[in-house]
mmCIF file of C-alpha atoms in Angstrom:
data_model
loop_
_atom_site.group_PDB
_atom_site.id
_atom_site.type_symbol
_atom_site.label_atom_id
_atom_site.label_comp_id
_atom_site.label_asym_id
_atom_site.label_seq_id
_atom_site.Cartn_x
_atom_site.Cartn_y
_atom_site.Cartn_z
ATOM 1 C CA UNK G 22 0.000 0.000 0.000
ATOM 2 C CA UNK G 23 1.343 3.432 -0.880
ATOM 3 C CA UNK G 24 1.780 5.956 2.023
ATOM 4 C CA UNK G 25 -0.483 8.559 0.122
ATOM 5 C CA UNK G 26 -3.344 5.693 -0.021
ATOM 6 C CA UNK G 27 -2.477 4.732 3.390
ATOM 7 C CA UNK G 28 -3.339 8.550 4.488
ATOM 8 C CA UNK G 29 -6.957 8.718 3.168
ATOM 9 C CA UNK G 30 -9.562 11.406 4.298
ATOM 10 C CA UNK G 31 -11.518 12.035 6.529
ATOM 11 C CA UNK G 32 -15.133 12.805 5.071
ATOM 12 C CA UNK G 33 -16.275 16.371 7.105
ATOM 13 C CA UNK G 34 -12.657 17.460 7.275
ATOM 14 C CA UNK G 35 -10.194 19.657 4.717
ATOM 15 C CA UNK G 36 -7.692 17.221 2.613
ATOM 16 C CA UNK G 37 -3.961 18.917 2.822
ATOM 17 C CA UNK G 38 -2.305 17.126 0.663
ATOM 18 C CA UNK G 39 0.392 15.873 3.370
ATOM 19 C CA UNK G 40 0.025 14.698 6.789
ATOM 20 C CA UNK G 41 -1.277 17.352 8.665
ATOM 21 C CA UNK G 42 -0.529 18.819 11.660
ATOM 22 C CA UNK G 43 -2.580 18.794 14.490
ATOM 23 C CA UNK G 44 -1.710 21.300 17.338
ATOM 24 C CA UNK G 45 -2.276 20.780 21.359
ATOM 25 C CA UNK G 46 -4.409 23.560 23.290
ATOM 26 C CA UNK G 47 -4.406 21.960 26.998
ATOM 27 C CA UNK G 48 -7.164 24.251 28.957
ATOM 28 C CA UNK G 49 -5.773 22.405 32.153
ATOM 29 C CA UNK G 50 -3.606 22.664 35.053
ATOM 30 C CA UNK G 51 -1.939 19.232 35.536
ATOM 31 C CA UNK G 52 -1.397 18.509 32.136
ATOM 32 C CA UNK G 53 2.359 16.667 31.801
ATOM 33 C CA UNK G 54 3.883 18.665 29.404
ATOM 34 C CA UNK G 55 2.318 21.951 29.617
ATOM 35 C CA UNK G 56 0.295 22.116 32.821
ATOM 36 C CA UNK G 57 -1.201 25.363 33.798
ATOM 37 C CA UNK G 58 0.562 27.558 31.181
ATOM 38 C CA UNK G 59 -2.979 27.738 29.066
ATOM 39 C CA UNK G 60 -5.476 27.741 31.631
ATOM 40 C CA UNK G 61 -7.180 30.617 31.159
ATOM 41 C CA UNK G 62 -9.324 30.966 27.815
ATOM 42 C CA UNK G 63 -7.883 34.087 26.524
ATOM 43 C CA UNK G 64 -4.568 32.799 26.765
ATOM 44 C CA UNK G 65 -5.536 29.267 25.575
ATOM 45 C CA UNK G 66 -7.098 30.826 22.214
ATOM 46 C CA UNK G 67 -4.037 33.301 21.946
ATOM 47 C CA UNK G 68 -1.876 29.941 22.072
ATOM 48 C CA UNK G 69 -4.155 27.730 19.479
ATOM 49 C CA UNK G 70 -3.696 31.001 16.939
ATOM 50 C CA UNK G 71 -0.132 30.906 18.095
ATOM 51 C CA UNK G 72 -0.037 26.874 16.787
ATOM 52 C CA UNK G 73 -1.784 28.180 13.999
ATOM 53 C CA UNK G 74 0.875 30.769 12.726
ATOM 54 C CA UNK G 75 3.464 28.009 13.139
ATOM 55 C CA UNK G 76 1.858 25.787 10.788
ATOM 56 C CA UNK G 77 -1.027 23.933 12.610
ATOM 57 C CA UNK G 78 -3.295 22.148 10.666
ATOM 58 C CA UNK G 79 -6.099 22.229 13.204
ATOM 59 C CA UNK G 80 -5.974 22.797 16.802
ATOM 60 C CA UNK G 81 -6.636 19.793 19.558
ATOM 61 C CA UNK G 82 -8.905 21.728 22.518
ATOM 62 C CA UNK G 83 -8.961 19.221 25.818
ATOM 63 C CA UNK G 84 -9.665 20.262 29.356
ATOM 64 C CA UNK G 85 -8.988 17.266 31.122
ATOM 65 C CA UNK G 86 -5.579 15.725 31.832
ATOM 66 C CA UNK G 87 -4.708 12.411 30.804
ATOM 67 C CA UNK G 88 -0.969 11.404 31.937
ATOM 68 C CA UNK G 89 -0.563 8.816 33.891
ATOM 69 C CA UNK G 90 -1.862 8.647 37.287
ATOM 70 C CA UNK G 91 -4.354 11.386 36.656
ATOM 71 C CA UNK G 92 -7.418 11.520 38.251
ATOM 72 C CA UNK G 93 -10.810 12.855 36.210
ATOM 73 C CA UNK G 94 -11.671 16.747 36.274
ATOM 74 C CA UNK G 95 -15.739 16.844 36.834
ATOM 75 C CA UNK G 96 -17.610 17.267 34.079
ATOM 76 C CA UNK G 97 -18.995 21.093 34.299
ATOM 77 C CA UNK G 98 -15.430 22.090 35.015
ATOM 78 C CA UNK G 99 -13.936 20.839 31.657
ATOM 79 C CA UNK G 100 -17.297 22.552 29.931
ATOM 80 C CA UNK G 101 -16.139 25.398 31.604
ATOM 81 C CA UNK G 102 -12.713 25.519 30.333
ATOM 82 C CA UNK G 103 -13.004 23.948 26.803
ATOM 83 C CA UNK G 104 -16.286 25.330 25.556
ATOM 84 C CA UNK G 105 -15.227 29.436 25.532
ATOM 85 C CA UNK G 106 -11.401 27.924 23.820
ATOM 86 C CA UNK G 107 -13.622 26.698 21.102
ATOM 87 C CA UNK G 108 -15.562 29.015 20.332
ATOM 88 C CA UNK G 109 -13.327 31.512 20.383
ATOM 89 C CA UNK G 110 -11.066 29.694 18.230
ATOM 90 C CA UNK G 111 -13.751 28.974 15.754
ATOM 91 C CA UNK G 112 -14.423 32.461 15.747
ATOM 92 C CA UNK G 113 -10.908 33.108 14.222
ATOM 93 C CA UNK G 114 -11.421 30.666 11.777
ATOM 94 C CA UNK G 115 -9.209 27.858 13.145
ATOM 95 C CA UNK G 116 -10.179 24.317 12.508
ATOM 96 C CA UNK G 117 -10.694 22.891 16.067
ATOM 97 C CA UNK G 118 -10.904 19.718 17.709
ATOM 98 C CA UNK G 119 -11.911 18.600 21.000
ATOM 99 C CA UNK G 120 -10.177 16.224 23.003
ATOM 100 C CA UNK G 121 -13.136 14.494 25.535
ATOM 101 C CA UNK G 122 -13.929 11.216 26.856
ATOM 102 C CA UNK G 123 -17.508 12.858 27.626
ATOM 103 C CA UNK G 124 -20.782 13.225 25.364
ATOM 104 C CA UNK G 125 -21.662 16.492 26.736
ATOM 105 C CA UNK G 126 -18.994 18.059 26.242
ATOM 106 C CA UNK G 127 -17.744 16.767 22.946
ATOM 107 C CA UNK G 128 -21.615 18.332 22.288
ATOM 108 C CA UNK G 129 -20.822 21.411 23.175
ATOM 109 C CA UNK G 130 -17.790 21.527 21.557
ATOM 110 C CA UNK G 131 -19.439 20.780 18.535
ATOM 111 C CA UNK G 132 -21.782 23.381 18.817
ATOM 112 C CA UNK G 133 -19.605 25.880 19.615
ATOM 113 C CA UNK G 134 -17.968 25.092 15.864
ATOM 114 C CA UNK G 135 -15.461 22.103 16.562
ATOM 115 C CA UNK G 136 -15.356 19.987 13.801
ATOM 116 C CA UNK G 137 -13.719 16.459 14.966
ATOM 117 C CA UNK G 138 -14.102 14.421 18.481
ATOM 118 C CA UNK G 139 -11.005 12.824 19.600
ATOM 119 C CA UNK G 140 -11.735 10.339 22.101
ATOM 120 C CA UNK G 141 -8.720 8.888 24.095
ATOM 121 C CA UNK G 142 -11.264 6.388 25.035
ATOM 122 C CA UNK G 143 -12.564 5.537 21.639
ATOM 123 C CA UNK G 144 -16.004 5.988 22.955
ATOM 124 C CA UNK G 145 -15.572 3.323 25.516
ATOM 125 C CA UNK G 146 -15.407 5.745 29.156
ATOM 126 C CA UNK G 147 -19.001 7.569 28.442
ATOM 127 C CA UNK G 148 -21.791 5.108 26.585
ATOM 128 C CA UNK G 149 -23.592 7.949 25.415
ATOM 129 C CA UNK G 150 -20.504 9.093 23.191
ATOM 130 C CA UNK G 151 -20.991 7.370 19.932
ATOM 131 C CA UNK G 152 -24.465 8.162 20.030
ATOM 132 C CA UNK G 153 -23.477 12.059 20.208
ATOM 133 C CA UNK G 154 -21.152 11.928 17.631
ATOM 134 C CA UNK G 155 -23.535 9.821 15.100
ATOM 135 C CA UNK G 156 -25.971 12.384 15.470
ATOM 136 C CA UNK G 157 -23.653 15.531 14.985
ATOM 137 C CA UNK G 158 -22.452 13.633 12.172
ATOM 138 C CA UNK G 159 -18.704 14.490 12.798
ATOM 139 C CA UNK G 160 -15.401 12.948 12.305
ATOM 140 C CA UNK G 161 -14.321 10.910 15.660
ATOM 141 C CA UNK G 162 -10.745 9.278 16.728
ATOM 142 C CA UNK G 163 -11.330 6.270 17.925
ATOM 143 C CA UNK G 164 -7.873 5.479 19.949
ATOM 144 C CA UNK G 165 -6.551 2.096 21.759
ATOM 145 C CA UNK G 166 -7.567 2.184 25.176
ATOM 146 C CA UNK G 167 -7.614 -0.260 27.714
ATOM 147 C CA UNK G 168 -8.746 1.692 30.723
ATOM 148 C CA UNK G 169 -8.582 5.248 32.666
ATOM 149 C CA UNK G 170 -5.282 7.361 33.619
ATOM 150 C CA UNK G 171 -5.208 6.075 37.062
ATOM 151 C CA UNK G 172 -4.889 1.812 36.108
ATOM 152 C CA UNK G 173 -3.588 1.994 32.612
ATOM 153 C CA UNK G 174 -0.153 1.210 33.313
ATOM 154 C CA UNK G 175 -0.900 -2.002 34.982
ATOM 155 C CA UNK G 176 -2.935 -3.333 31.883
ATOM 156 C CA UNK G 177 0.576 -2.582 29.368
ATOM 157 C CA UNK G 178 0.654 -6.283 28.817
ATOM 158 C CA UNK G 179 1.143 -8.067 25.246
ATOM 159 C CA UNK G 180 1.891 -11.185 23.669
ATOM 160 C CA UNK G 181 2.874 -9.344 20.592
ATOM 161 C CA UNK G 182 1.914 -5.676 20.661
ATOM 162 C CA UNK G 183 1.270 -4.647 17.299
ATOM 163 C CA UNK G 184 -1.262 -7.419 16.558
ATOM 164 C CA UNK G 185 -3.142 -6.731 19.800
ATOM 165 C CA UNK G 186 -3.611 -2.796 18.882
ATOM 166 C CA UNK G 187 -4.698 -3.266 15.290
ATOM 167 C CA UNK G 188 -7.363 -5.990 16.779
ATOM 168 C CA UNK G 189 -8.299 -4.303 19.297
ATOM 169 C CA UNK G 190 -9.085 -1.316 17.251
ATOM 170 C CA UNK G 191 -10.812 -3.182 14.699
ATOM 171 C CA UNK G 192 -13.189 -4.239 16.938
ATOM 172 C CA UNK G 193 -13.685 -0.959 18.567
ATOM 173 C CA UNK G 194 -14.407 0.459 15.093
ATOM 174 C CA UNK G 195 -16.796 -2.155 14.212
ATOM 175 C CA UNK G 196 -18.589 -1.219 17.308
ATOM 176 C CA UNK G 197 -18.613 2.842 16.592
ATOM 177 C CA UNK G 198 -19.650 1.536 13.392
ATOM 178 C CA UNK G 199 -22.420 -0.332 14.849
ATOM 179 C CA UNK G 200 -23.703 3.078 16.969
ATOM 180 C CA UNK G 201 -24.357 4.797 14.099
ATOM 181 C CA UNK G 202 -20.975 6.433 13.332
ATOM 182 C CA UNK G 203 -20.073 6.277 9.526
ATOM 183 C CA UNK G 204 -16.813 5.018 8.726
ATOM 184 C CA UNK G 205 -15.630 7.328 6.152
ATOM 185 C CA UNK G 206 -15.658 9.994 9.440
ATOM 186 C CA UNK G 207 -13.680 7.820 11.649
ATOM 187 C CA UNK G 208 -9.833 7.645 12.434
ATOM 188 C CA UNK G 209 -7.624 5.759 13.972
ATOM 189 C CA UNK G 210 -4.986 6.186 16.441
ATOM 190 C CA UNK G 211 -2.606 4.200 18.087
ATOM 191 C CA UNK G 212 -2.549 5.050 21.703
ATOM 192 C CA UNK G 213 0.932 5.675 22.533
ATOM 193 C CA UNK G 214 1.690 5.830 25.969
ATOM 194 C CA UNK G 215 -1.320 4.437 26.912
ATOM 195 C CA UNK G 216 -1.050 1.342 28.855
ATOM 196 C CA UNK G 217 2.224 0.789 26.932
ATOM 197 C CA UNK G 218 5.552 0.958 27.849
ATOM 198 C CA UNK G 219 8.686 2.187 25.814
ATOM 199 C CA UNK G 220 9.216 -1.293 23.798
ATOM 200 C CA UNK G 221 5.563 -0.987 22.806
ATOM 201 C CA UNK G 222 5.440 2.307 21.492
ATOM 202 C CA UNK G 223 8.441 2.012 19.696
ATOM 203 C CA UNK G 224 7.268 -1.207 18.013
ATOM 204 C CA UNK G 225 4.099 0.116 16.877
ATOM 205 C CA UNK G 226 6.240 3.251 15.348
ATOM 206 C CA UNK G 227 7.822 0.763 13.636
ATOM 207 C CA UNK G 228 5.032 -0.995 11.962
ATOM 208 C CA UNK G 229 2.813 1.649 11.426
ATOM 209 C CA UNK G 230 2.236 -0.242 7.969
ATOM 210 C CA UNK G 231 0.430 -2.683 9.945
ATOM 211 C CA UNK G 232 -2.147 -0.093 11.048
ATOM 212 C CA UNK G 233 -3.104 0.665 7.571
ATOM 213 C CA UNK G 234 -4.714 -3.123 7.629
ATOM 214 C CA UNK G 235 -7.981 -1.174 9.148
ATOM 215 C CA UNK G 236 -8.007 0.965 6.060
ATOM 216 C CA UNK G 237 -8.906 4.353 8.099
ATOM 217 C CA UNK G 238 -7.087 7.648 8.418
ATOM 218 C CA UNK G 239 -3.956 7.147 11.459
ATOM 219 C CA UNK G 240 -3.578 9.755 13.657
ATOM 220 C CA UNK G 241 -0.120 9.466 15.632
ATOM 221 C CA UNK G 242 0.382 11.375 19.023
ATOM 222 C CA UNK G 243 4.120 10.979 20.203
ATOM 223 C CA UNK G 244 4.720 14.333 21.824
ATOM 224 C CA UNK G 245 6.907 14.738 24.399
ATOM 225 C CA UNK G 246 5.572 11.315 25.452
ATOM 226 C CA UNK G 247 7.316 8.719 28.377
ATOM 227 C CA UNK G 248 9.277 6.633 25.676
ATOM 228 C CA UNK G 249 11.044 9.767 23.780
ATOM 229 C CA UNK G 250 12.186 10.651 27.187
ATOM 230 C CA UNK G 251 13.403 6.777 27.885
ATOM 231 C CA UNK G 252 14.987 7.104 24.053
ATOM 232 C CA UNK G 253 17.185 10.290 24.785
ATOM 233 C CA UNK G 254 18.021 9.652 28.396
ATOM 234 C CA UNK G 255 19.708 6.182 27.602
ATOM 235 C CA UNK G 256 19.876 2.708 30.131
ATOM 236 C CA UNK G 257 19.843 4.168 33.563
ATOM 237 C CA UNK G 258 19.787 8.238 33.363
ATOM 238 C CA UNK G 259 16.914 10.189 34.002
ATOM 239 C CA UNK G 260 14.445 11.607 31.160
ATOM 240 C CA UNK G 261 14.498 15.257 29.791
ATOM 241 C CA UNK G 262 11.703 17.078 30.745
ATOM 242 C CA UNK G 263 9.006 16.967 28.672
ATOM 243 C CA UNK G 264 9.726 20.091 26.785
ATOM 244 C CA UNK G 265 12.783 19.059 25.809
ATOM 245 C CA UNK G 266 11.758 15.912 23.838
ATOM 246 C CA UNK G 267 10.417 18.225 20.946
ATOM 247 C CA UNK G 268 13.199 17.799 18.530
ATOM 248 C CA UNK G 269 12.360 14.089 19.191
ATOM 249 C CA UNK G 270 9.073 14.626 18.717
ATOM 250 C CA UNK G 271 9.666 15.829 15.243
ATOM 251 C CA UNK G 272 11.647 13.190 14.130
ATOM 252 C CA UNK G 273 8.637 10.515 14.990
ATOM 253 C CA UNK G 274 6.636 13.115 12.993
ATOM 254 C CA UNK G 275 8.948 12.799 9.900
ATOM 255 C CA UNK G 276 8.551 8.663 10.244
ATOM 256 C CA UNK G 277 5.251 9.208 10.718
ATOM 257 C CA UNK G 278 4.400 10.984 7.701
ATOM 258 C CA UNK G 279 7.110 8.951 5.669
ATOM 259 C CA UNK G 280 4.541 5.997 6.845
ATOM 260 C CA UNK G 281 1.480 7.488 5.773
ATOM 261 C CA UNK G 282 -0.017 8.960 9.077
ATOM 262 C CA UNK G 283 -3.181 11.253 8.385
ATOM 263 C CA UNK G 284 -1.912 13.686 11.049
ATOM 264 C CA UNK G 285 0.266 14.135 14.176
ATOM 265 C CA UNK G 286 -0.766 15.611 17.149
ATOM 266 C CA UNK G 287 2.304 17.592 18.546
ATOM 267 C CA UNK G 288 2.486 20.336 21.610
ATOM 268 C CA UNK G 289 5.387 22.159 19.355
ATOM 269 C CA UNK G 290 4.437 22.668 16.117
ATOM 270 C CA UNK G 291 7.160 24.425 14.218
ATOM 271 C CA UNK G 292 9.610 21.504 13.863
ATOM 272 C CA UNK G 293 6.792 18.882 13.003
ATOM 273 C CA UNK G 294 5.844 20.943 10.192
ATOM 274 C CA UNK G 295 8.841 21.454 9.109
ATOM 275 C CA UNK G 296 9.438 17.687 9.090
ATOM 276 C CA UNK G 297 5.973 16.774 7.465
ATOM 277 C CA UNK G 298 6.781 18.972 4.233
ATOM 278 C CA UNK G 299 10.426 17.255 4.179
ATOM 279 C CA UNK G 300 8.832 13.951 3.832
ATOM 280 C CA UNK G 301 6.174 14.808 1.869
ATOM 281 C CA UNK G 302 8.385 16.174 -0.765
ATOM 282 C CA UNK G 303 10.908 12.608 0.152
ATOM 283 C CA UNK G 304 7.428 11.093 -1.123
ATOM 284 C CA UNK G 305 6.461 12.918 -4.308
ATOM 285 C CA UNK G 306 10.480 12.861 -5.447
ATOM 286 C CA UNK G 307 10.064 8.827 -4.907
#
């Protein structure tokens, strides 16, 4: 399969021609790699148009942090900070995204102008999700999940990682399927980081072929993430912070779109879309 058939669309969104980029907005204070630094709205939408200028595709809105260990922000408080980032986004004519494991406010979201539900979850942590999303009719991530924030590390356990993902998302996409969600508007995403250690993440970078077996958009989010930090530290030093795993973050970008990822989701966004051109124009010189 070709990386530029691997890519596909995503009926409901724009086609760019590469792998786009998607850009992080975290409206949070505990976030891993940017906790607290966006957490007002004015200075969460100044940041999205900020991602934006550097060469963000779209922009990623979420209000409730997901690292590991994290414990669940109540529902009206992530309305409270995603909804106004939205809308005031969408005001400026940024393509925008929510990031939500709830119906409500991935509803909200929606009808403050956000365009695409990305579900950490894949619809599994609120049963009322797919539903929502069928009848709003937009695009929705479905991502490999295998439980909450707080337990995920204790279920990172594989007989052979790669194989387990792709069926594991197969059959969550048969089941969004199932609830009403068309298939043309979903895409995929490997779950990095989530209940997976280093090894796994860096084998499913490395057969990201394999993912294109489900024949739906990928959608790889590597920033920053546990393993880069494990991959530039070396055996037995400590990681970087997570800011300073960008120029790492970029180069799983370039694979990435060498591979035929839809999109990356990246906190940084300058380097990554740098890196997306450069192998975008690898590609088309092939």
């Amino acid at each position: 399969m070709s990386t530029l058939h691997g890519r596909g669309t995503v009926q409901g969104l724009p086609g760019w021609g590469r792998c786009a980029v998607m850009g992080v907005v975290n409206v949070t204070p505990d976030s891993f790699s940017d906790g607290g630094r966006w957490f007002d709205t004015t200075t969460a939408v100044k940041h999205g148009l900020d991602l934006v200028g550097e060469g963000a595709d779209l922009v990623d809105v979420g209000g409730e942090s997901t690292r590991p260990g994290a414990s669940r922000v109540d529902e009206s408080e992530e309305l409270r900070r995603v909804v106004p980032v939205v809308r005031g986004l969408v005001s400026e004519g940024v393509t925008v995204s929510v990031d939500t494991m709830r119906a409500r406010v991935a509803e909200q979201a929606v009808e403050a102008g956000a365009v695409l539900v990305n579900d950490v979850s894949g619809g599994l942590a609120d049963p009322d999700m797919v539903p929502v999303v069928a009848a709003a009719g937009v695009p929705f991530v479905v991502m490999h999940w295998r439980g909450f924030s707080d337990t995920m590390n204790s279920r990172a356990v594989y007989g052979d990682v790669v194989a387990e993902v792709v069926e594991e998302l197969r059959t969550r996409m048969d089941a969004v399927v199932s609830g009403g969600v068309a298939p043309e508007r979903i895409v995929i995403d490997p779950g990095l980081g989530f209940a997976k250690d280093a090894g796994h993440d860096l084998s499913l970078i490395a057969r990201l072929d394999a993912l294109h077996a489900l024949r739906r958009p990928l959608l790889v989010a590597a920033s920053r993430k546990r393993f880069l930090g494990h991959v530039l530290a070396g055996p037995g030093a400590a990681p970087p912070p997570a800011r300073e795993r960008d120029a790492a973050t970029a180069a799983v970008s370039a694979l990435a779109a060498r591979s035929g990822a839809w999109a990356v989701r990246v906190h940084e966004v300058r380097a990554t879309a740098d890196a997306v051109r450069v192998a975008r124009a690898v590609e088309g010189a092939a």
